[in-house]
Structures are given as structure tokens and as C-alpha cells.
Amino acid sequence: TLTMAALSLAASDARAQLTPPSTVGVKPKPVTTIPIRPALQKPEETANAMGQAERLTLQSDLAWVGQYNGAITGDISERMVNAIKEFQKGRGGKPTGVLNPQERGILADTAKKKQESVGWKIVTDPGTGVRLGIPTKLVPQQASDANGTKWTSPTGTIQIQLARRKEAGPATAKLAEREKKEPGRNIDYTVVKPDFFVLSGLQGLKKFYLRGTFKGDEVRILTILYDQATEGTMEPVVIAMSSAF
């Protein structure tokens, strides 16, 4: 009788131990979704934790390696996170959207080499006092006059011009419309803000990028013209020049 009682007790204990897993097994659905949400939020949270200067440098480096083609503002965006993922994928890494210290170092070194290869320098235009970035190795020839400065490559495949003129009551919308009507221009991109405007497209057989602004009654327009064959080299340069102007 004691043996039967012990067996009966053991059986009830065994049933009791089997019961909890069956109730736990009903709840896996919410558990599986929990790790996914932080993973999606993490890149933006990591970027938010950076200082503004650090974010600007990160965007600039991503632009120089050809992964980021947006404005270098330091603002966090999906485009910036995607650029980080593309950089990681390009190196065979896991596209997390967050650079580890080794990846960040490689990105910085790669961007620096790209800058050095084109002779990137921040210069001050003597006529206007405007600070701007110039790829000095690509456009070693420089000429200035009262209306501005022009930098060109030896064969004319790349031309950069900073022009200035006086104009009463300049407005970006009016200036943009005037520049659109220049002969031979086919515009495919336009941005007009209160303090600047941007146009880009084709001018004849060359690609062009134009950014205009004004200070008081002085209109300042930066125009970059380059052969389509140089697009791979020039795209990062154009982004950097626009942001530095």
C-alpha cells in the first residue's frame, strides 16, 4: 500500500511538473517580437548619442567613399543609416547600421585617402572672402578677376567657377529662375530655400551643379561643370563642395 501511495504521489508530482511548460508554451509570440524593435531603433539612437560635429564628420566620410549622397547637415536620416549599412555590406560585414570602432577607423582612413587623391583643401576666395572646398589636384589652374574665380583641369574636363555680382533685393526664387534659363541647361533637380538654391542636370554634354546664395546685395554662385566620364570621381567632390560653400 505504501508503495502504491508513493507511486501515486510520484505520478501526481510528475503531472505537476509537466503542467507549467504547457502554459508557458502558449506565450511565445510577444517574446519573439521584443528583440526586433530595439535592433531597428539602435542605429538612430546611436547616432543621436553622438555630438553634432561627430555626425557631420561621419556624413562627410560616408559621402567621400561614395555611399552617402545627401546634404551634410549632421541630421540623422534613414539615408544616413542606409549609407552605413551599404559601407558595411561592401566590406563583407553585417549591415547593422552602427559602425564598430574598427569599421569607423577604416571609413575615416578611406575618406581621407579619397580627399588626398583629389587634393581637397578649404580655401578663401580673395575677391569675395568666401570659404569653399576645392579639389586642387583635379583643377590646378586658377584665374581670378573682379567677377570671381575659376578653377579648371588642364584639359577642361572639370571647371569650377565662383561668380559674384551686385543685385538690388536679390531673392533665391528669382535667381534660380534666371539660372534655369541659361542656354543649353537641362535641369533635373531643383531646391529653392530662403537663403540658397541648388540646380543640377546637364549643360551641353557636361553634368553641372550650381549653388547660389547672397550676402546683402551681393549674389554668389558656385557652378561645377564636369564631363560625364568623371562622374565617379566628381560626385563625392560635388557633395563636399556644396556643403563647404
mmCIF file of C-alpha atoms in Angstrom:
data_model
loop_
_atom_site.group_PDB
_atom_site.id
_atom_site.type_symbol
_atom_site.label_atom_id
_atom_site.label_comp_id
_atom_site.label_asym_id
_atom_site.label_seq_id
_atom_site.Cartn_x
_atom_site.Cartn_y
_atom_site.Cartn_z
ATOM 1 C CA THR A 1 0.000 0.000 0.000
ATOM 2 C CA LEU A 2 2.833 2.327 0.836
ATOM 3 C CA THR A 3 4.457 1.515 -2.499
ATOM 4 C CA MET A 4 1.219 2.264 -4.354
ATOM 5 C CA ALA A 5 0.824 5.542 -2.436
ATOM 6 C CA ALA A 6 4.403 6.521 -3.288
ATOM 7 C CA LEU A 7 3.873 5.723 -6.952
ATOM 8 C CA SER A 8 0.622 7.677 -6.940
ATOM 9 C CA LEU A 9 2.370 10.662 -5.320
ATOM 10 C CA ALA A 10 5.255 10.445 -7.776
ATOM 11 C CA ALA A 11 2.817 10.347 -10.671
ATOM 12 C CA SER A 12 0.980 13.425 -9.417
ATOM 13 C CA ASP A 13 4.331 15.225 -8.950
ATOM 14 C CA ALA A 14 5.307 14.298 -12.490
ATOM 15 C CA ARG A 15 1.991 15.654 -13.790
ATOM 16 C CA ALA A 16 2.525 18.845 -11.798
ATOM 17 C CA GLN A 17 5.987 19.285 -13.333
ATOM 18 C CA LEU A 18 4.619 18.741 -16.826
ATOM 19 C CA THR A 19 1.883 21.352 -16.394
ATOM 20 C CA PRO A 20 3.960 24.623 -16.358
ATOM 21 C CA PRO A 21 5.679 24.119 -19.744
ATOM 22 C CA SER A 22 2.311 23.740 -21.450
ATOM 23 C CA THR A 23 1.141 27.127 -20.099
ATOM 24 C CA VAL A 24 4.496 28.794 -20.864
ATOM 25 C CA GLY A 25 4.350 27.410 -24.374
ATOM 26 C CA VAL A 26 1.203 29.444 -25.068
ATOM 27 C CA LYS A 27 3.114 32.755 -24.803
ATOM 28 C CA PRO A 28 5.994 32.716 -27.341
ATOM 29 C CA LYS A 29 4.506 35.273 -29.783
ATOM 30 C CA PRO A 30 5.106 38.505 -27.812
ATOM 31 C CA VAL A 31 8.537 37.244 -26.716
ATOM 32 C CA THR A 32 9.804 36.829 -30.284
ATOM 33 C CA THR A 33 8.884 40.412 -31.260
ATOM 34 C CA ILE A 34 10.693 42.095 -28.355
ATOM 35 C CA PRO A 35 14.321 41.775 -29.607
ATOM 36 C CA ILE A 36 13.410 43.068 -33.092
ATOM 37 C CA ARG A 37 12.261 46.556 -32.100
ATOM 38 C CA PRO A 38 15.428 47.705 -30.302
ATOM 39 C CA ALA A 39 17.504 46.405 -33.232
ATOM 40 C CA LEU A 40 15.553 48.675 -35.613
ATOM 41 C CA GLN A 41 15.857 51.660 -33.305
ATOM 42 C CA LYS A 42 19.503 51.198 -32.436
ATOM 43 C CA PRO A 43 21.218 52.993 -35.383
ATOM 44 C CA GLU A 44 19.208 56.180 -34.840
ATOM 45 C CA GLU A 45 19.698 56.003 -31.071
ATOM 46 C CA THR A 46 23.437 55.522 -31.532
ATOM 47 C CA ALA A 47 23.607 58.477 -33.943
ATOM 48 C CA ASN A 48 21.566 60.610 -31.532
ATOM 49 C CA ALA A 49 24.101 59.917 -28.821
ATOM 50 C CA MET A 50 26.876 61.437 -30.984
ATOM 51 C CA GLY A 51 27.763 65.098 -30.907
ATOM 52 C CA GLN A 52 26.808 67.290 -33.873
ATOM 53 C CA ALA A 53 30.424 67.609 -35.050
ATOM 54 C CA GLU A 54 30.838 63.817 -34.944
ATOM 55 C CA ARG A 55 27.699 63.294 -37.047
ATOM 56 C CA LEU A 56 28.886 65.875 -39.584
ATOM 57 C CA THR A 57 32.235 64.111 -39.905
ATOM 58 C CA LEU A 58 30.520 60.726 -40.261
ATOM 59 C CA GLN A 59 28.247 62.001 -43.063
ATOM 60 C CA SER A 60 31.199 63.662 -44.780
ATOM 61 C CA ASP A 61 33.262 60.456 -44.638
ATOM 62 C CA LEU A 62 30.334 58.422 -45.992
ATOM 63 C CA ALA A 63 29.960 60.929 -48.845
ATOM 64 C CA TRP A 64 33.665 60.743 -49.693
ATOM 65 C CA VAL A 65 33.555 56.951 -50.012
ATOM 66 C CA GLY A 66 30.539 57.249 -52.328
ATOM 67 C CA GLN A 67 27.876 55.812 -50.012
ATOM 68 C CA TYR A 68 26.028 58.988 -48.949
ATOM 69 C CA ASN A 69 24.624 61.499 -51.428
ATOM 70 C CA GLY A 70 22.587 63.775 -49.185
ATOM 71 C CA ALA A 71 23.280 67.166 -47.660
ATOM 72 C CA ILE A 72 25.951 67.077 -44.952
ATOM 73 C CA THR A 73 23.947 68.651 -42.132
ATOM 74 C CA GLY A 74 24.578 66.349 -39.180
ATOM 75 C CA ASP A 75 20.873 65.465 -39.131
ATOM 76 C CA ILE A 76 20.031 61.796 -38.640
ATOM 77 C CA SER A 77 18.133 60.233 -41.512
ATOM 78 C CA GLU A 78 17.246 56.865 -42.977
ATOM 79 C CA ARG A 79 19.574 57.728 -45.867
ATOM 80 C CA MET A 80 22.489 58.094 -43.471
ATOM 81 C CA VAL A 81 21.754 54.761 -41.733
ATOM 82 C CA ASN A 82 21.390 53.032 -45.114
ATOM 83 C CA ALA A 83 24.727 54.505 -46.201
ATOM 84 C CA ILE A 84 26.376 52.967 -43.135
ATOM 85 C CA LYS A 85 24.769 49.589 -43.937
ATOM 86 C CA GLU A 86 25.976 49.763 -47.564
ATOM 87 C CA PHE A 87 29.500 50.543 -46.377
ATOM 88 C CA GLN A 88 29.362 47.552 -44.026
ATOM 89 C CA LYS A 89 27.990 45.253 -46.730
ATOM 90 C CA GLY A 90 30.645 46.421 -49.175
ATOM 91 C CA ARG A 91 33.308 45.200 -46.746
ATOM 92 C CA GLY A 92 31.556 41.870 -46.144
ATOM 93 C CA GLY A 93 30.381 42.912 -42.684
ATOM 94 C CA LYS A 94 26.992 42.607 -41.024
ATOM 95 C CA PRO A 95 24.785 45.583 -42.058
ATOM 96 C CA THR A 96 23.773 46.751 -38.575
ATOM 97 C CA GLY A 97 23.684 50.481 -39.357
ATOM 98 C CA VAL A 98 26.059 51.073 -36.417
ATOM 99 C CA LEU A 99 29.799 51.211 -37.048
ATOM 100 C CA ASN A 100 32.074 49.471 -34.581
ATOM 101 C CA PRO A 101 35.379 51.244 -33.773
ATOM 102 C CA GLN A 102 37.322 49.224 -36.368
ATOM 103 C CA GLU A 103 34.781 49.985 -39.134
ATOM 104 C CA ARG A 104 34.737 53.677 -38.170
ATOM 105 C CA GLY A 105 38.519 53.809 -38.410
ATOM 106 C CA ILE A 106 38.527 52.161 -41.830
ATOM 107 C CA LEU A 107 35.829 54.569 -43.050
ATOM 108 C CA ALA A 108 37.819 57.597 -41.853
ATOM 109 C CA ASP A 109 41.044 56.328 -43.457
ATOM 110 C CA THR A 110 39.301 55.556 -46.761
ATOM 111 C CA ALA A 111 37.669 59.008 -46.839
ATOM 112 C CA LYS A 112 40.984 60.706 -46.055
ATOM 113 C CA LYS A 113 42.694 58.880 -48.924
ATOM 114 C CA LYS A 114 39.921 59.984 -51.293
ATOM 115 C CA GLN A 115 40.346 63.588 -50.169
ATOM 116 C CA GLU A 116 44.107 63.414 -50.611
ATOM 117 C CA SER A 117 43.759 61.866 -54.067
ATOM 118 C CA VAL A 118 41.865 64.941 -55.345
ATOM 119 C CA GLY A 119 43.866 67.462 -53.307
ATOM 120 C CA TRP A 120 40.898 68.605 -51.208
ATOM 121 C CA LYS A 121 41.522 71.947 -49.498
ATOM 122 C CA ILE A 122 39.375 74.618 -47.876
ATOM 123 C CA VAL A 123 40.421 77.927 -49.448
ATOM 124 C CA THR A 124 39.325 81.551 -49.168
ATOM 125 C CA ASP A 125 38.452 83.274 -52.405
ATOM 126 C CA PRO A 126 40.414 86.558 -52.438
ATOM 127 C CA GLY A 127 37.703 88.548 -54.212
ATOM 128 C CA THR A 128 34.632 87.623 -52.171
ATOM 129 C CA GLY A 129 36.173 86.338 -48.946
ATOM 130 C CA VAL A 130 34.062 83.191 -49.421
ATOM 131 C CA ARG A 131 35.455 79.982 -47.915
ATOM 132 C CA LEU A 132 34.969 76.933 -50.099
ATOM 133 C CA GLY A 133 36.420 73.482 -50.703
ATOM 134 C CA ILE A 134 38.414 72.896 -53.885
ATOM 135 C CA PRO A 135 39.840 69.616 -55.315
ATOM 136 C CA THR A 136 43.157 71.304 -56.121
ATOM 137 C CA LYS A 137 44.725 68.281 -57.875
ATOM 138 C CA LEU A 138 41.775 67.979 -60.258
ATOM 139 C CA VAL A 139 41.636 71.712 -61.079
ATOM 140 C CA PRO A 140 45.172 73.082 -60.682
ATOM 141 C CA GLN A 141 44.652 76.065 -62.996
ATOM 142 C CA GLN A 142 43.211 79.136 -61.283
ATOM 143 C CA ALA A 143 42.297 82.573 -62.639
ATOM 144 C CA SER A 144 40.620 85.452 -60.799
ATOM 145 C CA ASP A 145 39.096 88.755 -61.846
ATOM 146 C CA ALA A 146 36.664 91.309 -60.401
ATOM 147 C CA ASN A 147 33.717 88.987 -61.074
ATOM 148 C CA GLY A 148 35.084 85.919 -59.272
ATOM 149 C CA THR A 149 37.455 82.978 -59.628
ATOM 150 C CA LYS A 150 37.648 79.993 -61.968
ATOM 151 C CA TRP A 151 39.454 76.703 -61.403
ATOM 152 C CA THR A 152 39.940 74.287 -64.307
ATOM 153 C CA SER A 153 41.564 70.957 -65.123
ATOM 154 C CA PRO A 154 44.354 71.008 -67.734
ATOM 155 C CA THR A 155 42.053 69.583 -70.438
ATOM 156 C CA GLY A 156 38.906 71.466 -69.388
ATOM 157 C CA THR A 157 37.001 68.311 -68.402
ATOM 158 C CA ILE A 158 36.324 69.834 -64.958
ATOM 159 C CA GLN A 159 35.519 73.504 -64.390
ATOM 160 C CA ILE A 160 34.619 75.249 -61.150
ATOM 161 C CA GLN A 161 33.518 78.862 -61.108
ATOM 162 C CA LEU A 162 32.684 81.189 -58.244
ATOM 163 C CA ALA A 163 30.906 84.231 -59.626
ATOM 164 C CA ARG A 164 29.681 87.330 -57.846
ATOM 165 C CA ARG A 165 27.604 90.304 -58.837
ATOM 166 C CA LYS A 166 25.654 93.117 -57.218
ATOM 167 C CA GLU A 167 21.896 92.994 -57.387
ATOM 168 C CA ALA A 168 19.254 95.084 -55.616
ATOM 169 C CA GLY A 169 16.945 92.991 -53.431
ATOM 170 C CA PRO A 170 18.079 89.523 -54.539
ATOM 171 C CA ALA A 171 15.719 86.601 -53.868
ATOM 172 C CA THR A 172 16.612 82.923 -54.275
ATOM 173 C CA ALA A 173 13.462 82.036 -56.257
ATOM 174 C CA LYS A 174 14.127 84.829 -58.766
ATOM 175 C CA LEU A 175 17.813 83.920 -59.046
ATOM 176 C CA ALA A 176 17.010 80.224 -59.576
ATOM 177 C CA GLU A 177 14.559 81.012 -62.380
ATOM 178 C CA ARG A 178 17.138 83.170 -64.129
ATOM 179 C CA GLU A 179 19.831 80.466 -63.904
ATOM 180 C CA LYS A 180 17.412 77.828 -65.237
ATOM 181 C CA LYS A 181 17.037 79.839 -68.441
ATOM 182 C CA GLU A 182 20.764 79.852 -69.239
ATOM 183 C CA PRO A 183 21.232 78.405 -72.783
ATOM 184 C CA GLY A 184 21.899 74.667 -73.030
ATOM 185 C CA ARG A 185 20.812 73.768 -69.496
ATOM 186 C CA ASN A 186 18.589 70.760 -68.901
ATOM 187 C CA ILE A 187 17.547 70.798 -65.221
ATOM 188 C CA ASP A 188 16.745 67.553 -63.417
ATOM 189 C CA TYR A 189 16.996 68.703 -59.783
ATOM 190 C CA THR A 190 15.952 71.953 -58.081
ATOM 191 C CA VAL A 191 15.914 73.082 -54.450
ATOM 192 C CA VAL A 192 14.932 76.629 -53.507
ATOM 193 C CA LYS A 193 15.255 77.766 -49.880
ATOM 194 C CA PRO A 194 15.049 81.304 -48.466
ATOM 195 C CA ASP A 195 18.842 81.557 -48.130
ATOM 196 C CA PHE A 196 20.132 79.391 -51.003
ATOM 197 C CA PHE A 197 19.144 77.454 -54.118
ATOM 198 C CA VAL A 198 20.548 74.427 -55.942
ATOM 199 C CA LEU A 199 20.177 73.349 -59.572
ATOM 200 C CA SER A 200 21.702 70.341 -61.283
ATOM 201 C CA GLY A 201 21.410 68.495 -64.566
ATOM 202 C CA LEU A 202 23.125 68.632 -67.944
ATOM 203 C CA GLN A 203 24.688 71.645 -69.627
ATOM 204 C CA GLY A 204 25.531 70.628 -73.154
ATOM 205 C CA LEU A 205 27.414 67.341 -72.758
ATOM 206 C CA LYS A 206 28.650 68.121 -69.245
ATOM 207 C CA LYS A 207 26.982 67.476 -65.912
ATOM 208 C CA PHE A 208 26.546 70.604 -63.862
ATOM 209 C CA TYR A 209 25.801 71.529 -60.271
ATOM 210 C CA LEU A 210 25.015 75.076 -59.231
ATOM 211 C CA ARG A 211 24.525 76.518 -55.751
ATOM 212 C CA GLY A 212 23.601 80.152 -55.260
ATOM 213 C CA THR A 213 23.293 82.380 -52.222
ATOM 214 C CA PHE A 214 23.617 86.058 -51.405
ATOM 215 C CA LYS A 215 25.014 88.320 -48.733
ATOM 216 C CA GLY A 216 23.354 91.710 -48.643
ATOM 217 C CA ASP A 217 23.151 92.813 -52.277
ATOM 218 C CA GLU A 218 25.993 90.542 -53.460
ATOM 219 C CA VAL A 219 24.901 87.396 -55.277
ATOM 220 C CA ARG A 220 27.347 84.476 -55.081
ATOM 221 C CA ILE A 221 27.011 81.493 -57.400
ATOM 222 C CA LEU A 222 29.177 78.370 -57.393
ATOM 223 C CA THR A 223 28.988 76.391 -60.654
ATOM 224 C CA ILE A 224 30.632 72.992 -61.132
ATOM 225 C CA LEU A 225 30.847 71.523 -64.650
ATOM 226 C CA TYR A 226 32.337 68.116 -65.386
ATOM 227 C CA ASP A 227 32.423 65.522 -68.139
ATOM 228 C CA GLN A 228 30.122 62.561 -67.539
ATOM 229 C CA ALA A 229 33.176 60.261 -67.710
ATOM 230 C CA THR A 230 34.463 61.874 -64.480
ATOM 231 C CA GLU A 231 31.190 61.346 -62.594
ATOM 232 C CA GLY A 232 32.570 58.603 -60.317
ATOM 233 C CA THR A 233 35.340 60.914 -59.124
ATOM 234 C CA MET A 234 33.295 64.105 -59.030
ATOM 235 C CA GLU A 235 30.086 63.043 -57.251
ATOM 236 C CA PRO A 236 31.639 62.924 -53.749
ATOM 237 C CA VAL A 237 33.557 66.133 -54.530
ATOM 238 C CA VAL A 238 30.345 67.942 -55.529
ATOM 239 C CA ILE A 239 28.610 66.929 -52.285
ATOM 240 C CA ALA A 240 31.604 68.072 -50.256
ATOM 241 C CA MET A 241 31.879 71.365 -52.163
ATOM 242 C CA SER A 242 28.190 72.116 -51.764
ATOM 243 C CA SER A 243 28.350 71.508 -48.011
ATOM 244 C CA ALA A 244 31.516 73.577 -47.598
ATOM 245 C CA PHE A 245 30.215 76.563 -49.604
#
